[in-house]
Amino acid sequence: MNNLVRLTKDKDVAIITIDNPPVNALSPGVPEGISAAIDEINGDSDAKAAVVIGAGRTFVAGADIKEFAKMTSGGPRRGLLPLLLRIEDSGKPVVMAIHGTAFGGGLELAMAGHYRVASPAAQVGQPEVKLGIIPGAGGTQRLPRLVGVAKAVEMCAEGKPVFAREAATFGLIDRLIEGDLLAGAVSFAREIAGKPALKTQERTEKLGTAAENAAIFAAARDKARKKQRGLKAPLAAIDAVEAGTGLSFEEGCQAEAKLFTECLFSDQSKALIHVFFGEREVAKIPDIPKETPVLPVNRVAVVGSGTMGGGIAMVFANAGIPVLLKDVDEAALDLGMGKIRKNYASSVQRGRFTQAFVDERLQLITPVLNYDAFSEVDMVVEAVFEGMALKKTVLADLDSACRRGAILATNTSTLNIDEIAGATSRPEAVIGTHFFSPANVMRLLEIVRGKKSSKEVIATCMQLSKKLGKIGVLVGNCRGFVGNRMFGPYRREAQFLIEEGAEVEAVDQALVEFGNAMGPMATGDLAGLDVGWRIRKEYRHLEKPGIRQPFAEDRLCEMGRFGQKTGKGWYRYDENRRANADPEVTALVRKWSADAGIPQRQISTAEIVDRCIYALVNEGARILQEGYALRAVDIDIIYLNGYGFPAYRGGPMWHADTVGVQKVYQRICEFHQQHGELWAPAPLLQRLAETGKTFAEFDKEQVAAA
Ligand code: 3HC
Ligand code: NAI
């Protein structure tokens, strides 16, 4: 048909093969090729039925997402609806044969067929909401006809994929095929050839009554507002399904198209599409080509079984990698293993894992008290107490205990990787793997490149992150690396605002309304205020004299108010760990501020958000300019996956682009005038503002230059 779609025959069954690697997206040429093939089959008197299948690893992963950016910047609109109607109208029945994934437009294509067969492990879904859009090729209209309104609403609004094995139980898949999918699909096609085939759009038996559906839509909207806070697409998806239940198929498709277009042109969709490509972009490192050899990581060890070490051991075990877990004595090890068991037990209780899965994972974790078996491991992650002297001792021990070629990784959050690497005879094998707490839950992994970390070691850790279910982002070795270095100014501003008169809850509330998972003060209480306090004490000698520093949190720590762990911090916690505003804190901060001569004033929500978020942007720009992050998008991905920044705003740097770099720069200049040196605009930000460029354009220039 063309170079993306092939038409062949197995006797009386025509086979349409979509071959558009890597994921058979419906890029320009694919719909045209399928349409031409359908025409040809309908003119071929020998063909009794057709099978549509994907070449390579998957059926069709959806519309080509790259095309959306072209559409929103004035390019032609390419709809799939005409193709899908053409398939449905085919006089010869069409069997869709699904393996890998049938997502978005891929599932919509499959639903336009008269039958669907699938490998049991294939996945089907309408994940469009994750891109800030809704199904745009009749998905919200055909899906309820096949699976009923409740399931369709769930799939379109939540975007979660479903295994074919399960989809077969609710009517989306007509037959599961073990073994050779094509052979199974062809023989299925012969079985149904000549029998009357129903068009999906004509099936109304599962659409339900208005009264039944009202409750479904109300519950779905409620859930979306809670679980997908701030996101517009899920509500639009529910609207589209609802429209379809009261209207004809054609009118339903028109309603869907209108909602789809509104979503596609929204800032949320642009941000989420940026995130989709960003998550893949971060894996690309300019000076480390894809072909760089990677080292085997089949057995590992973790040193330190505390908060982080225990979580990291679980991460490896969950990926099926056997792990030795070492601590200093039985008591520490028992405590660590106890927490791991408790953690797994609660996952079983919540239905996340089965008991059998957990039993297998626990078998993979071997507690040890010495380094004897370390000679057999491919990688060690040390997660002992934070302290340079201890880290150096542990790394020197690992240098003696581990075979040459093993990777020696440190989970330090503040210390200099090069200094730690200096304690070994093989600094090229040393790297930072900065997991986030709780390590078994948080998706972010900052991979910290030391001066001498070898390319193989970096490439291995980047690849490993994917295997561990993490998103690995390579960062440079500066204090706080990327995420925490930016988090410092963010929390600093939050404290300044409180010291200037804002209420603690008002600061948190403003940032939660902005979309963050938690406010900065509640986050501090959760992580433990003492952590930052100890670090600040250690680095106090580096502070420039005469520069304003926040003081309230340090004073709270001096009073033993460390946050949730002590029942008091910025908030007061009840026995269920619920936070309550604490008038004592307000009174104390007001007094301390008066003593320090800080004028008190009414502070608007907009100022709270600008001060905190632009503090992130300004520091992010500095990091970028200094080369500690490879691209602005890397910073965005760090903030979305490690710091609860709202994905629909695309990350702090994308958010700055959306607001307008010039506007952000001007606001930062105002803060600079009002609050002094800490707000000096980052030179890169100034340059972008003056030349009318965005961070996204900066990234493109970097890629082009590499
Ligand atoms: N369009 C364009 N490119 C796509 C794509 C798509 N739909 N899906 C994946 N790609 C690209 C990726 O960007 C990546 O490119 P790169 O190698 O240059 O970085 C490459 O294909 C491989 O993708 P992954 O690295 O993600 O491969 P995995 O094997 O890990 O995952 C996948 C495969 C599960 C299919 C995953 O890529 C995925 O979830 N893709 C998106 C699916 C999706 O959202 N579909 C809906 C699209 S919107 C739509 O269809 C609208 C319709 O209703 C009109
Ligand atoms: P922790 O205090 O919970 O655990 C440290 C563990 O190391 C203890 O079990 C201790 O007995 C053990 N240990 C100490 N010396 C040891 C030795 N010589 N050999 C073996 N085990 C030894 O500490 P946590 O919070 O797990 O932190 C560990 C590391 O992770 C630190 O470097 C920290 O900066 C870093 N980190 C911590 C995060 C957090 O949120 N807690 C987040 C990211 C990094």
PDB file of C-alpha atoms in Angstrom, residues 293-472:
ATOM      1  CA  PRO A 293      28.373  -0.994  26.655  1.00  0.00           C
ATOM      2  CA  VAL A 294      26.551  -1.563  29.918  1.00  0.00           C
ATOM      3  CA  LEU A 295      27.738  -3.684  32.822  1.00  0.00           C
ATOM      4  CA  PRO A 296      25.716  -6.614  34.152  1.00  0.00           C
ATOM      5  CA  VAL A 297      23.704  -5.915  37.312  1.00  0.00           C
ATOM      6  CA  ASN A 298      22.451  -9.311  38.409  1.00  0.00           C
ATOM      7  CA  ARG A 299      23.300  -9.224  42.101  1.00  0.00           C
ATOM      8  CA  VAL A 300      23.652  -6.188  44.317  1.00  0.00           C
ATOM      9  CA  ALA A 301      24.333  -5.131  47.885  1.00  0.00           C
ATOM     10  CA  VAL A 302      23.027  -2.246  49.966  1.00  0.00           C
ATOM     11  CA  VAL A 303      24.986  -0.927  52.942  1.00  0.00           C
ATOM     12  CA  GLY A 304      22.848   0.553  55.716  1.00  0.00           C
ATOM     13  CA  SER A 305      19.366  -0.816  56.407  1.00  0.00           C
ATOM     14  CA  GLY A 306      17.788   2.433  57.606  1.00  0.00           C
ATOM     15  CA  THR A 307      15.040   4.498  56.004  1.00  0.00           C
ATOM     16  CA  MET A 308      16.728   4.681  52.611  1.00  0.00           C
ATOM     17  CA  GLY A 309      18.733   1.446  52.562  1.00  0.00           C
ATOM     18  CA  GLY A 310      15.661  -0.653  53.383  1.00  0.00           C
ATOM     19  CA  GLY A 311      13.630   1.067  50.662  1.00  0.00           C
ATOM     20  CA  ILE A 312      16.436   0.674  48.122  1.00  0.00           C
ATOM     21  CA  ALA A 313      16.744  -3.043  48.917  1.00  0.00           C
ATOM     22  CA  MET A 314      13.014  -3.368  48.218  1.00  0.00           C
ATOM     23  CA  VAL A 315      13.427  -1.563  44.890  1.00  0.00           C
ATOM     24  CA  PHE A 316      16.012  -4.126  43.731  1.00  0.00           C
ATOM     25  CA  ALA A 317      14.026  -7.071  45.079  1.00  0.00           C
ATOM     26  CA  ASN A 318      10.866  -5.825  43.364  1.00  0.00           C
ATOM     27  CA  ALA A 319      12.796  -5.900  40.082  1.00  0.00           C
ATOM     28  CA  GLY A 320      13.831  -9.502  40.789  1.00  0.00           C
ATOM     29  CA  ILE A 321      17.465  -8.676  41.607  1.00  0.00           C
ATOM     30  CA  PRO A 322      18.926 -10.521  44.643  1.00  0.00           C
ATOM     31  CA  VAL A 323      20.307  -8.121  47.226  1.00  0.00           C
ATOM     32  CA  LEU A 324      22.573  -8.381  50.263  1.00  0.00           C
ATOM     33  CA  LEU A 325      21.582  -5.912  52.982  1.00  0.00           C
ATOM     34  CA  LYS A 326      24.336  -5.008  55.423  1.00  0.00           C
ATOM     35  CA  ASP A 327      24.264  -3.092  58.685  1.00  0.00           C
ATOM     36  CA  VAL A 328      26.557  -2.771  61.689  1.00  0.00           C
ATOM     37  CA  ASP A 329      24.855  -5.107  64.154  1.00  0.00           C
ATOM     38  CA  GLU A 330      21.962  -7.524  64.618  1.00  0.00           C
ATOM     39  CA  ALA A 331      19.805  -4.892  66.280  1.00  0.00           C
ATOM     40  CA  ALA A 332      20.085  -2.432  63.362  1.00  0.00           C
ATOM     41  CA  LEU A 333      19.583  -5.199  60.837  1.00  0.00           C
ATOM     42  CA  ASP A 334      16.521  -6.580  62.645  1.00  0.00           C
ATOM     43  CA  LEU A 335      15.054  -3.114  62.756  1.00  0.00           C
ATOM     44  CA  GLY A 336      15.696  -2.641  59.039  1.00  0.00           C
ATOM     45  CA  MET A 337      14.306  -6.046  58.016  1.00  0.00           C
ATOM     46  CA  GLY A 338      11.318  -5.480  60.330  1.00  0.00           C
ATOM     47  CA  LYS A 339      10.462  -2.246  58.500  1.00  0.00           C
ATOM     48  CA  ILE A 340      10.789  -3.947  55.135  1.00  0.00           C
ATOM     49  CA  ARG A 341       8.413  -6.711  56.225  1.00  0.00           C
ATOM     50  CA  LYS A 342       5.944  -4.183  57.606  1.00  0.00           C
ATOM     51  CA  ASN A 343       6.098  -2.205  54.396  1.00  0.00           C
ATOM     52  CA  TYR A 344       5.424  -5.283  52.264  1.00  0.00           C
ATOM     53  CA  ALA A 345       2.621  -6.391  54.584  1.00  0.00           C
ATOM     54  CA  SER A 346       0.882  -3.065  54.122  1.00  0.00           C
ATOM     55  CA  SER A 347       1.278  -3.379  50.315  1.00  0.00           C
ATOM     56  CA  VAL A 348      -0.471  -6.755  50.516  1.00  0.00           C
ATOM     57  CA  GLN A 349      -3.194  -5.231  52.669  1.00  0.00           C
ATOM     58  CA  ARG A 350      -3.742  -2.429  50.179  1.00  0.00           C
ATOM     59  CA  GLY A 351      -3.900  -4.954  47.337  1.00  0.00           C
ATOM     60  CA  ARG A 352      -0.768  -3.633  45.614  1.00  0.00           C
ATOM     61  CA  PHE A 353       1.106  -6.950  45.839  1.00  0.00           C
ATOM     62  CA  THR A 354       0.013 -10.526  46.440  1.00  0.00           C
ATOM     63  CA  GLN A 355       1.378 -12.450  49.421  1.00  0.00           C
ATOM     64  CA  ALA A 356       3.138 -14.836  47.011  1.00  0.00           C
ATOM     65  CA  PHE A 357       4.899 -11.922  45.275  1.00  0.00           C
ATOM     66  CA  VAL A 358       5.996 -10.495  48.607  1.00  0.00           C
ATOM     67  CA  ASP A 359       7.275 -13.869  49.832  1.00  0.00           C
ATOM     68  CA  GLU A 360       9.376 -14.189  46.695  1.00  0.00           C
ATOM     69  CA  ARG A 361      10.769 -10.654  47.107  1.00  0.00           C
ATOM     70  CA  LEU A 362      11.660 -11.213  50.729  1.00  0.00           C
ATOM     71  CA  GLN A 363      13.572 -14.338  49.702  1.00  0.00           C
ATOM     72  CA  LEU A 364      15.711 -12.121  47.490  1.00  0.00           C
ATOM     73  CA  ILE A 365      16.877  -9.934  50.403  1.00  0.00           C
ATOM     74  CA  THR A 366      19.675 -11.491  52.477  1.00  0.00           C
ATOM     75  CA  PRO A 367      20.624  -9.643  55.671  1.00  0.00           C
ATOM     76  CA  VAL A 368      24.383  -9.748  56.392  1.00  0.00           C
ATOM     77  CA  LEU A 369      26.773  -8.328  58.973  1.00  0.00           C
ATOM     78  CA  ASN A 370      30.017  -8.468  57.004  1.00  0.00           C
ATOM     79  CA  TYR A 371      31.430  -7.947  53.540  1.00  0.00           C
ATOM     80  CA  ASP A 372      32.248 -11.647  52.888  1.00  0.00           C
ATOM     81  CA  ALA A 373      29.794 -12.154  50.037  1.00  0.00           C
ATOM     82  CA  PHE A 374      30.393  -8.701  48.522  1.00  0.00           C
ATOM     83  CA  SER A 375      32.970 -10.128  46.110  1.00  0.00           C
ATOM     84  CA  GLU A 376      30.061 -11.655  44.170  1.00  0.00           C
ATOM     85  CA  VAL A 377      27.974  -8.539  43.613  1.00  0.00           C
ATOM     86  CA  ASP A 378      27.905  -6.331  40.519  1.00  0.00           C
ATOM     87  CA  MET A 379      26.892  -3.152  42.312  1.00  0.00           C
ATOM     88  CA  VAL A 380      26.712  -1.733  45.833  1.00  0.00           C
ATOM     89  CA  VAL A 381      24.589   1.209  46.987  1.00  0.00           C
ATOM     90  CA  GLU A 382      25.751   2.663  50.263  1.00  0.00           C
ATOM     91  CA  ALA A 383      23.073   4.338  52.397  1.00  0.00           C
ATOM     92  CA  VAL A 384      24.786   4.772  55.764  1.00  0.00           C
ATOM     93  CA  PHE A 385      24.451   7.907  57.926  1.00  0.00           C
ATOM     94  CA  GLU A 386      25.276  11.151  56.165  1.00  0.00           C
ATOM     95  CA  GLY A 387      28.837  12.128  57.122  1.00  0.00           C
ATOM     96  CA  MET A 388      31.960  12.420  54.971  1.00  0.00           C
ATOM     97  CA  ALA A 389      34.289  10.491  57.274  1.00  0.00           C
ATOM     98  CA  LEU A 390      31.915   7.526  57.553  1.00  0.00           C
ATOM     99  CA  LYS A 391      31.163   7.501  53.829  1.00  0.00           C
ATOM    100  CA  LYS A 392      34.900   7.439  53.063  1.00  0.00           C
ATOM    101  CA  THR A 393      35.502   4.546  55.439  1.00  0.00           C
ATOM    102  CA  VAL A 394      32.632   2.567  53.924  1.00  0.00           C
ATOM    103  CA  LEU A 395      33.796   3.262  50.363  1.00  0.00           C
ATOM    104  CA  ALA A 396      37.350   2.205  51.222  1.00  0.00           C
ATOM    105  CA  ASP A 397      35.950  -1.033  52.687  1.00  0.00           C
ATOM    106  CA  LEU A 398      33.899  -1.615  49.543  1.00  0.00           C
ATOM    107  CA  ASP A 399      36.986  -0.995  47.419  1.00  0.00           C
ATOM    108  CA  SER A 400      38.662  -3.928  49.175  1.00  0.00           C
ATOM    109  CA  ALA A 401      35.611  -6.180  49.338  1.00  0.00           C
ATOM    110  CA  CYS A 402      34.189  -5.851  45.814  1.00  0.00           C
ATOM    111  CA  ARG A 403      35.558  -7.252  42.570  1.00  0.00           C
ATOM    112  CA  ARG A 404      37.059  -4.893  39.982  1.00  0.00           C
ATOM    113  CA  GLY A 405      34.300  -3.830  37.615  1.00  0.00           C
ATOM    114  CA  ALA A 406      31.642  -3.628  40.327  1.00  0.00           C
ATOM    115  CA  ILE A 407      29.825  -0.288  40.576  1.00  0.00           C
ATOM    116  CA  LEU A 408      30.170   1.560  43.882  1.00  0.00           C
ATOM    117  CA  ALA A 409      27.207   3.898  44.272  1.00  0.00           C
ATOM    118  CA  THR A 410      26.458   6.321  47.073  1.00  0.00           C
ATOM    119  CA  ASN A 411      23.032   7.554  48.122  1.00  0.00           C
ATOM    120  CA  THR A 412      24.428  10.693  49.730  1.00  0.00           C
ATOM    121  CA  SER A 413      22.097  13.671  49.463  1.00  0.00           C
ATOM    122  CA  THR A 414      24.563  16.441  50.276  1.00  0.00           C
ATOM    123  CA  LEU A 415      28.151  15.244  50.082  1.00  0.00           C
ATOM    124  CA  ASN A 416      30.703  15.656  47.314  1.00  0.00           C
ATOM    125  CA  ILE A 417      30.796  12.532  45.143  1.00  0.00           C
ATOM    126  CA  ASP A 418      34.369  13.202  43.995  1.00  0.00           C
ATOM    127  CA  GLU A 419      35.624  13.374  47.565  1.00  0.00           C
ATOM    128  CA  ILE A 420      33.824  10.118  48.368  1.00  0.00           C
ATOM    129  CA  ALA A 421      35.250   8.521  45.183  1.00  0.00           C
ATOM    130  CA  GLY A 422      38.724   9.626  46.325  1.00  0.00           C
ATOM    131  CA  ALA A 423      38.549   7.093  49.155  1.00  0.00           C
ATOM    132  CA  THR A 424      38.741   4.263  46.592  1.00  0.00           C
ATOM    133  CA  SER A 425      41.354   3.095  44.118  1.00  0.00           C
ATOM    134  CA  ARG A 426      38.676   3.193  41.361  1.00  0.00           C
ATOM    135  CA  PRO A 427      36.912   6.557  41.184  1.00  0.00           C
ATOM    136  CA  GLU A 428      35.670   5.640  37.700  1.00  0.00           C
ATOM    137  CA  ALA A 429      33.408   3.027  39.327  1.00  0.00           C
ATOM    138  CA  VAL A 430      31.917   5.515  41.796  1.00  0.00           C
ATOM    139  CA  ILE A 431      28.650   7.309  41.106  1.00  0.00           C
ATOM    140  CA  GLY A 432      25.806   8.910  43.037  1.00  0.00           C
ATOM    141  CA  THR A 433      22.420   7.203  42.985  1.00  0.00           C
ATOM    142  CA  HIS A 434      20.211   9.632  44.839  1.00  0.00           C
ATOM    143  CA  PHE A 435      16.938   7.898  45.629  1.00  0.00           C
ATOM    144  CA  PHE A 436      14.034   9.844  47.091  1.00  0.00           C
ATOM    145  CA  SER A 437      12.121   8.913  50.205  1.00  0.00           C
ATOM    146  CA  PRO A 438      10.281   6.555  50.372  1.00  0.00           C
ATOM    147  CA  ALA A 439      12.673   4.905  47.922  1.00  0.00           C
ATOM    148  CA  ASN A 440      10.301   2.083  47.032  1.00  0.00           C
ATOM    149  CA  VAL A 441       7.594   4.562  46.062  1.00  0.00           C
ATOM    150  CA  MET A 442       9.186   7.685  44.585  1.00  0.00           C
ATOM    151  CA  ARG A 443       9.895   7.430  40.869  1.00  0.00           C
ATOM    152  CA  LEU A 444      12.820   9.842  40.692  1.00  0.00           C
ATOM    153  CA  LEU A 445      16.436   8.724  40.738  1.00  0.00           C
ATOM    154  CA  GLU A 446      19.064  11.439  40.394  1.00  0.00           C
ATOM    155  CA  ILE A 447      22.176   9.828  38.978  1.00  0.00           C
ATOM    156  CA  VAL A 448      25.088  11.978  40.046  1.00  0.00           C
ATOM    157  CA  ARG A 449      28.042  12.047  37.737  1.00  0.00           C
ATOM    158  CA  GLY A 450      31.405  12.365  39.436  1.00  0.00           C
ATOM    159  CA  LYS A 451      34.391  13.883  37.601  1.00  0.00           C
ATOM    160  CA  LYS A 452      35.750  10.414  36.964  1.00  0.00           C
ATOM    161  CA  SER A 453      32.565   8.294  36.744  1.00  0.00           C
ATOM    162  CA  SER A 454      33.036   6.167  33.632  1.00  0.00           C
ATOM    163  CA  LYS A 455      30.632   6.254  30.708  1.00  0.00           C
ATOM    164  CA  GLU A 456      29.868   2.549  31.142  1.00  0.00           C
ATOM    165  CA  VAL A 457      28.959   3.102  34.784  1.00  0.00           C
ATOM    166  CA  ILE A 458      26.687   6.040  33.891  1.00  0.00           C
ATOM    167  CA  ALA A 459      25.055   4.171  30.999  1.00  0.00           C
ATOM    168  CA  THR A 460      24.483   1.157  33.264  1.00  0.00           C
ATOM    169  CA  CYS A 461      22.822   3.225  35.985  1.00  0.00           C
ATOM    170  CA  MET A 462      20.617   5.029  33.462  1.00  0.00           C
ATOM    171  CA  GLN A 463      19.474   1.723  31.993  1.00  0.00           C
ATOM    172  CA  LEU A 464      19.097   0.159  35.421  1.00  0.00           C
ATOM    173  CA  SER A 465      16.802   2.979  36.540  1.00  0.00           C
ATOM    174  CA  LYS A 466      14.245   1.889  33.933  1.00  0.00           C
ATOM    175  CA  LYS A 467      14.490  -1.730  35.053  1.00  0.00           C
ATOM    176  CA  LEU A 468      13.881  -0.575  38.626  1.00  0.00           C
ATOM    177  CA  GLY A 469      10.760   1.329  37.554  1.00  0.00           C
ATOM    178  CA  LYS A 470      12.481   4.662  38.178  1.00  0.00           C
ATOM    179  CA  ILE A 471      13.047   7.635  36.002  1.00  0.00           C
ATOM    180  CA  GLY A 472      16.786   8.268  36.033  1.00  0.00           C
TER     181      GLY A 472
END
